[in-house]
CSV table of C-alpha atoms and ligand atoms in Angstrom, one decimal:
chain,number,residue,atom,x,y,z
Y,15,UNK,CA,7.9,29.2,12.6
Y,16,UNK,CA,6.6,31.6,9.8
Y,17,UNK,CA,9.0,33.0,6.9
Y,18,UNK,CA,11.8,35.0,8.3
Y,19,UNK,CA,12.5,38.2,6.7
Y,20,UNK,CA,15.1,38.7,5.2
Y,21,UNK,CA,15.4,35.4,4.5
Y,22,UNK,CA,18.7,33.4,5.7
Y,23,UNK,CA,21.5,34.0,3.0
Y,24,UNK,CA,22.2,30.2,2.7
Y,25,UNK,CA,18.5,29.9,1.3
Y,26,UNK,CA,18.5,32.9,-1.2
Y,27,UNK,CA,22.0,31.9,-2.3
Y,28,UNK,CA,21.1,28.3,-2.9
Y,29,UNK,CA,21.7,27.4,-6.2
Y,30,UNK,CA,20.9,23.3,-6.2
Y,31,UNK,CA,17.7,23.0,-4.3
Y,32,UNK,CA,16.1,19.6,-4.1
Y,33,UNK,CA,12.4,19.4,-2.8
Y,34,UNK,CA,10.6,16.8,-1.6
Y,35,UNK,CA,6.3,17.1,-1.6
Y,36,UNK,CA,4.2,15.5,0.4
Y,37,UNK,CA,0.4,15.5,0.7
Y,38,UNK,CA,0.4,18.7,2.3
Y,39,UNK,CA,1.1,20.7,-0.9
Y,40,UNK,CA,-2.0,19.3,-2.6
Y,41,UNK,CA,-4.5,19.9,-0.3
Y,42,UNK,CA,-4.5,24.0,-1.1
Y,43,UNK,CA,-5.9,22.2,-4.4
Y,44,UNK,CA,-8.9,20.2,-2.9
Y,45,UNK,CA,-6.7,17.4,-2.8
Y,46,UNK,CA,-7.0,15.4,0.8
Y,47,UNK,CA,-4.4,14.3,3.1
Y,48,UNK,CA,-4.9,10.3,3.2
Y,49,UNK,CA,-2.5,10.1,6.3
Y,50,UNK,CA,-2.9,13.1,8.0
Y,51,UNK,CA,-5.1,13.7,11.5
Y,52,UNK,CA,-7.9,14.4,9.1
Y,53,UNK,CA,-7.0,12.0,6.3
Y,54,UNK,CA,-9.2,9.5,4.5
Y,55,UNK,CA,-7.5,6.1,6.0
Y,56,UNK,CA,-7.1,7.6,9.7
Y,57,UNK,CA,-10.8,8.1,9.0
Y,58,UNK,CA,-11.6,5.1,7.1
Y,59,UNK,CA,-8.9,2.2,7.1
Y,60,UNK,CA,-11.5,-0.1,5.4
Y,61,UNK,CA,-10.0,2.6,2.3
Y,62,UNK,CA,-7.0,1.4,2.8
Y,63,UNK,CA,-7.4,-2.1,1.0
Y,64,UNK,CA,-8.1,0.1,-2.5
Y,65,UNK,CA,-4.1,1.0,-2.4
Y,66,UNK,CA,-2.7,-2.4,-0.6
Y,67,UNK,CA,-2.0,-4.6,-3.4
Y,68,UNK,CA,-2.7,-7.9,-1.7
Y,69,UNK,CA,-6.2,-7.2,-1.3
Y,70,UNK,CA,-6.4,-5.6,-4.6
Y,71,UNK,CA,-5.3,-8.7,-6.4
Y,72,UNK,CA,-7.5,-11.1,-4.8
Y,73,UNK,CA,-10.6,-9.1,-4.2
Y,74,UNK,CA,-12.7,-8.3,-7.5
Y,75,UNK,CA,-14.6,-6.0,-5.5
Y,76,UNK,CA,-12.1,-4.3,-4.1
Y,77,UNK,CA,-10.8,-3.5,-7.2
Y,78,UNK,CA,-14.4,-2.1,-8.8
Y,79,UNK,CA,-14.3,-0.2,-5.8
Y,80,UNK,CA,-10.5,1.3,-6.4
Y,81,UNK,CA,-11.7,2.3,-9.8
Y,82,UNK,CA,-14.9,3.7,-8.9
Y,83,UNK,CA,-12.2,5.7,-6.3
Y,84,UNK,CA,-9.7,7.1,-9.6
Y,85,UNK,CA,-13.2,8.3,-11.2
Y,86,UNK,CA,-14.3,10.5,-8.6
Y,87,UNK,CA,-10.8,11.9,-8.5
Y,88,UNK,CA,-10.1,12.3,-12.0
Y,89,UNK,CA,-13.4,14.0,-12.5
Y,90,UNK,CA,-12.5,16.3,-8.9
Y,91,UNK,CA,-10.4,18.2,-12.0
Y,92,UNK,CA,-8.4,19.7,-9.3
Y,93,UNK,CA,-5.7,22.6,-10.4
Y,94,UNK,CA,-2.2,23.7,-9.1
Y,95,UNK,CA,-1.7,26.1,-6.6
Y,96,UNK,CA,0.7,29.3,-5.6
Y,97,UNK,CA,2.8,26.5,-3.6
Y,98,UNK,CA,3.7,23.9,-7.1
Y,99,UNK,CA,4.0,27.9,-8.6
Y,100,UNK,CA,6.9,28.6,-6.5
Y,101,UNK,CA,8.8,25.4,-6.9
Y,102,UNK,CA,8.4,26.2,-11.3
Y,103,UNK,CA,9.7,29.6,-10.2
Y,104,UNK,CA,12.6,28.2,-8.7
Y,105,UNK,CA,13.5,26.0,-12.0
Y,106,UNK,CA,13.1,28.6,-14.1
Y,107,UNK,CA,15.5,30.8,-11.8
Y,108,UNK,CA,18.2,28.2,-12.5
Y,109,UNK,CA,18.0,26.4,-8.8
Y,110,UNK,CA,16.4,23.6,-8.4
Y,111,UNK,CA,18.3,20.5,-8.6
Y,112,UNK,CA,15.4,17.8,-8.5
Y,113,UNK,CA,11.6,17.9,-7.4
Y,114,UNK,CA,11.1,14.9,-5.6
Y,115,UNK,CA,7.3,14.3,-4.9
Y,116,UNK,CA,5.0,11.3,-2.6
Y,117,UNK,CA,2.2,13.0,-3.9
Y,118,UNK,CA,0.6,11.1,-7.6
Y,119,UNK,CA,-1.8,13.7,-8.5
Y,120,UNK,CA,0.9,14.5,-11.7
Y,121,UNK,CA,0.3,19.0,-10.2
Y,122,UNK,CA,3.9,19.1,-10.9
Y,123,UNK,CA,3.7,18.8,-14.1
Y,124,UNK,CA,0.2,20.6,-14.4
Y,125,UNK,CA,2.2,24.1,-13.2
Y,126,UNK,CA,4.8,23.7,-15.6
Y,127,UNK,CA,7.6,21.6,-14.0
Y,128,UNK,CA,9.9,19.8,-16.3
Y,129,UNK,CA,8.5,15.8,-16.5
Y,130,UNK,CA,12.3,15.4,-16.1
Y,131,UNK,CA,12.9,17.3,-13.3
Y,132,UNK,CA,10.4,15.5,-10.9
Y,133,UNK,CA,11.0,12.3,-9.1
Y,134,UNK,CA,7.8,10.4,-8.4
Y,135,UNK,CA,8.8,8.3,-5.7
Y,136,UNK,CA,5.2,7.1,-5.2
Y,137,UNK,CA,4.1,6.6,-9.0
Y,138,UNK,CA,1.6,8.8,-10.8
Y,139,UNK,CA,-2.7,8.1,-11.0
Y,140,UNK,CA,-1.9,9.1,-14.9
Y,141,UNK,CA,-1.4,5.8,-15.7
Y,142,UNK,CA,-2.1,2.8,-15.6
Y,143,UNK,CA,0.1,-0.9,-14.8
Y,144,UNK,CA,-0.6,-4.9,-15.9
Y,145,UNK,CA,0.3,-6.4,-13.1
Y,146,UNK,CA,1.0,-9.7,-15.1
Y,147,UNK,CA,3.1,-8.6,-18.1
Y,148,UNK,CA,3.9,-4.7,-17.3
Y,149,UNK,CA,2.2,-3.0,-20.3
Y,150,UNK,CA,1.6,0.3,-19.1
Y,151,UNK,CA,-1.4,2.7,-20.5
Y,152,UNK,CA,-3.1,5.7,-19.9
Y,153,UNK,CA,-5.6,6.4,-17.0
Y,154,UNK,CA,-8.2,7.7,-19.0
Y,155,UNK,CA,-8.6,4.9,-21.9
Y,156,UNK,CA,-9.0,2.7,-18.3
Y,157,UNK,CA,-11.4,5.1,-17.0
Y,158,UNK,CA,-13.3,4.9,-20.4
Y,159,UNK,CA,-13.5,1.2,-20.1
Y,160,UNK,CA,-15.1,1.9,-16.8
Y,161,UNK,CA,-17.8,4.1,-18.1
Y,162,UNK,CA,-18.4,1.6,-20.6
Y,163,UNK,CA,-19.7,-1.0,-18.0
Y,164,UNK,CA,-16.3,-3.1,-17.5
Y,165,UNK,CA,-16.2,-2.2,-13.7
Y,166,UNK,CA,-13.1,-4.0,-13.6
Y,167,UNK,CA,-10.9,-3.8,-16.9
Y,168,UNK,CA,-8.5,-6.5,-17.8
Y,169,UNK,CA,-5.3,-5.9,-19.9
Y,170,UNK,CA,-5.5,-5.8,-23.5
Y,171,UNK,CA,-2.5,-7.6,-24.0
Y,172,UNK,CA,-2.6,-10.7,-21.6
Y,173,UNK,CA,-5.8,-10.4,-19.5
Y,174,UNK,CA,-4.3,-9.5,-16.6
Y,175,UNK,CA,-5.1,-7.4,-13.6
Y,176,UNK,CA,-4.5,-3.5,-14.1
Y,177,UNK,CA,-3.8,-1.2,-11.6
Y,178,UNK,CA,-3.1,2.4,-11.2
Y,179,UNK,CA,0.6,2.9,-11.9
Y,180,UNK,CA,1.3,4.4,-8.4
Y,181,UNK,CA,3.0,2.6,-5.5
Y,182,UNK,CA,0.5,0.4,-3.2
Y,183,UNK,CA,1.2,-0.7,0.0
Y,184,UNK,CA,2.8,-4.4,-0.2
Y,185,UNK,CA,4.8,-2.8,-3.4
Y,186,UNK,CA,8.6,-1.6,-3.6
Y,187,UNK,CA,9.6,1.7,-5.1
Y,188,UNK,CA,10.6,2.2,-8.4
Y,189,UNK,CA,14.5,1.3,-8.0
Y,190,UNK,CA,15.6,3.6,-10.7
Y,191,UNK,CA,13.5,6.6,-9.6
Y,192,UNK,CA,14.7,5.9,-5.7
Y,193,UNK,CA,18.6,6.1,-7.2
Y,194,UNK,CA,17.9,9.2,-8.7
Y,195,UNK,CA,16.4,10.7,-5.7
Y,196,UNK,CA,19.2,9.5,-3.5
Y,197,UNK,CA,21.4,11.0,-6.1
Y,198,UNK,CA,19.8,14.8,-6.1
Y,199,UNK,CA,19.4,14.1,-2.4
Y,200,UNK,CA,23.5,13.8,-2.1
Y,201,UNK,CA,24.2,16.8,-4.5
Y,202,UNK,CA,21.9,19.5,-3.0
Y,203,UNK,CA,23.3,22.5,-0.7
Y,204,UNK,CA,19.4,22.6,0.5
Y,205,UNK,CA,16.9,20.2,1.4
Y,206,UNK,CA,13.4,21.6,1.1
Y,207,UNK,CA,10.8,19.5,2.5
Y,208,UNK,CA,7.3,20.4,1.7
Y,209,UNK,CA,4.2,18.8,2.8
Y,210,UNK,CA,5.2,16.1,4.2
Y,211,UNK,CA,5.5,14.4,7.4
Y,212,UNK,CA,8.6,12.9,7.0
Y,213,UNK,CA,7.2,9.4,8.2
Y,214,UNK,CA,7.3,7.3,5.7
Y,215,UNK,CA,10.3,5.6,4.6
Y,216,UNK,CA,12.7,5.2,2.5
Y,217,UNK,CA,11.6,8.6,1.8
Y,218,UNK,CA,12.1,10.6,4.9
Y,219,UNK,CA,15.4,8.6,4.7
Y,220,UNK,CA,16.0,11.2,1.5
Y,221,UNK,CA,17.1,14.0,4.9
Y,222,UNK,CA,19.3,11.9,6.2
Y,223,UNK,CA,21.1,11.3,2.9
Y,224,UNK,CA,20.9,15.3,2.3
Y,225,UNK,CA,22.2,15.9,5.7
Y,226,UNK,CA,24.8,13.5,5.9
Y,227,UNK,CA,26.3,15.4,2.6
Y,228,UNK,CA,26.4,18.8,4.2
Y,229,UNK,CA,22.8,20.4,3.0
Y,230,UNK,CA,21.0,22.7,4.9
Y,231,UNK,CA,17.4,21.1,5.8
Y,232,UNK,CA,14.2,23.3,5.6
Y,233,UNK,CA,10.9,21.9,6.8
Y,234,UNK,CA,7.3,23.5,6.0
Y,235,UNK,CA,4.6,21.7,7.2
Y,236,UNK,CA,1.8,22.2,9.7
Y,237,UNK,CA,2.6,19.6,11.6
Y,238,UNK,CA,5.5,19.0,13.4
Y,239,UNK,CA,8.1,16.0,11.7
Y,240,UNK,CA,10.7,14.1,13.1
Y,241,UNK,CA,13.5,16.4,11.3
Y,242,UNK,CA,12.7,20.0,13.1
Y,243,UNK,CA,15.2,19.1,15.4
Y,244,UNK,CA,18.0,18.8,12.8
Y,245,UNK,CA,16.4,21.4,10.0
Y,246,UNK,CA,17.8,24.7,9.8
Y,247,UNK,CA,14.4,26.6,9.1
Y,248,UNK,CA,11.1,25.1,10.2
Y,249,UNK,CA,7.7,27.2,8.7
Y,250,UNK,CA,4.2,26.5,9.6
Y,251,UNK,CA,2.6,28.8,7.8
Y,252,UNK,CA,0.5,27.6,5.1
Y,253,UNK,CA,2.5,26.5,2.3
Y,254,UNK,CA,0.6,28.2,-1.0
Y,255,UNK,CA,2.0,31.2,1.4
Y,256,UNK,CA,5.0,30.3,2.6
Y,257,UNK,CA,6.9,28.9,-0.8
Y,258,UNK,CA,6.5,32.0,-2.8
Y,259,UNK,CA,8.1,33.7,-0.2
Y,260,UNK,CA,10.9,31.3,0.8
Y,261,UNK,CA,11.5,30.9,-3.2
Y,262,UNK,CA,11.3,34.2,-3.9
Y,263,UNK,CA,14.0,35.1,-6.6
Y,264,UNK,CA,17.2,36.8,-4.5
J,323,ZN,ZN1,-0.8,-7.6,-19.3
């Protein structure tokens, strides 16, 4: 379960990677794991209702709440790690096909990953959503208005209810960015799963897809995931250590 050395010749000779990030990659970065054994909503599932979009719409408090939330995370001013390192590495080497991510926290893009090489299946805390007419803005002109004393800012345009422009519960994925994921899914020779616990769907469904088109699957996560049975390499070690190595350039 930790890197094998050498490493398998179907991994160091891949040359269209996709990867998929969960949670797990962020919390090297002070990030936490909302789902995980030790996760804010297994904890808390009060917290919950900030992110489900039902109670978010009708609950003016909840939504102060949910903004007062995106605050203390914006100003956490959390960086990359050695983990969303390796995964630029691998671009820049010329093999990574597409870097699918659950996570929102935008550490992707922060390390130097093309903005069109990563798949945001869950949305990104950057910005910001009307969820009347669909004018999207930036996070931190929202934030602003927050620290100006409108605890919960309407849209500019047509008064509306704003939200964070990531995927709550009670909301469907992006259709567009799910095609495109389905579509690096079915045109990888290796499935790299990262960080995540492969429970959520339709993204765990992303393995099956891989799979079912011939890719070799490799899991790293602590935790064990309903795909070790199928994967070709399963790593527990931590992953800030474990993807530099795995990535390495052949
Ligand atoms: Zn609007």
């Amino acid at each position: 379960m930790t890197v094998p050395e050498p490493l398998p010749g179907w991994l160091c000779g891949a040359q269209r990677v996709c990867a998929l990030t969960g949670a797990g990659i962020s919390t090297d970065s002070g990030i936490p794991d909302y789902r995980g054994p030790q996760g804010v909503w297994t904890r808390d599932p009060d917290a919950e209702k900030l992110v489900t979009l039902s109670w978010y719409l009708a609950d003016p408090e909840i939504r102060r709440r949910s903004w007062l939330m995106r605050r203390d995370l914006q100003e956490a001013a959390v960086r990359p790690n050695a983990g969303h390192a390796a995964l630029v590495g691998l671009e820049r080497q010329g093999r990574l096909r597409a870097l699918l991510t659950q996570n929102i926290d935008g550490l992707h893009q922060a390390a130097g990953s093309a903005p069109g090489i990563v798949l945001e299946l869950h949305g990104t805390v950057h910005a910001v959503d009307c969820t009347d007419c669909g004018e999207r803005t930036r996070m931190d002109d929202a934030l602003a208005r927050v620290a100006a004393g409108e605890p919960d800012p309407a849209c500019r345009v047509c008064g509306g209810v704003l939200k964070s422009a990531t995927v709550y519960f009670g909301q469907a994925l992006d259709a567009g960015v799910l095609d495109a994921a389905v579509d690096a899914a079915a045109d990888c020779d290796v499935f790299l799963a990262v960080g995540t616990s492969l429970a959520v769907h339709p993204a765990a469904g992303l393995v099956d897809v891989a799979v079912a088109h011939g890719a070799r699957v490799v899991v790293v996560n602590a935790e064990p995931t309903p795909y070790d049975g199928l994967a070709d390499l399963v790593v527990r070690t931590p992953i800030s250590q474990a993807l530099p190595s795995l990535l390495a350039p052949a």
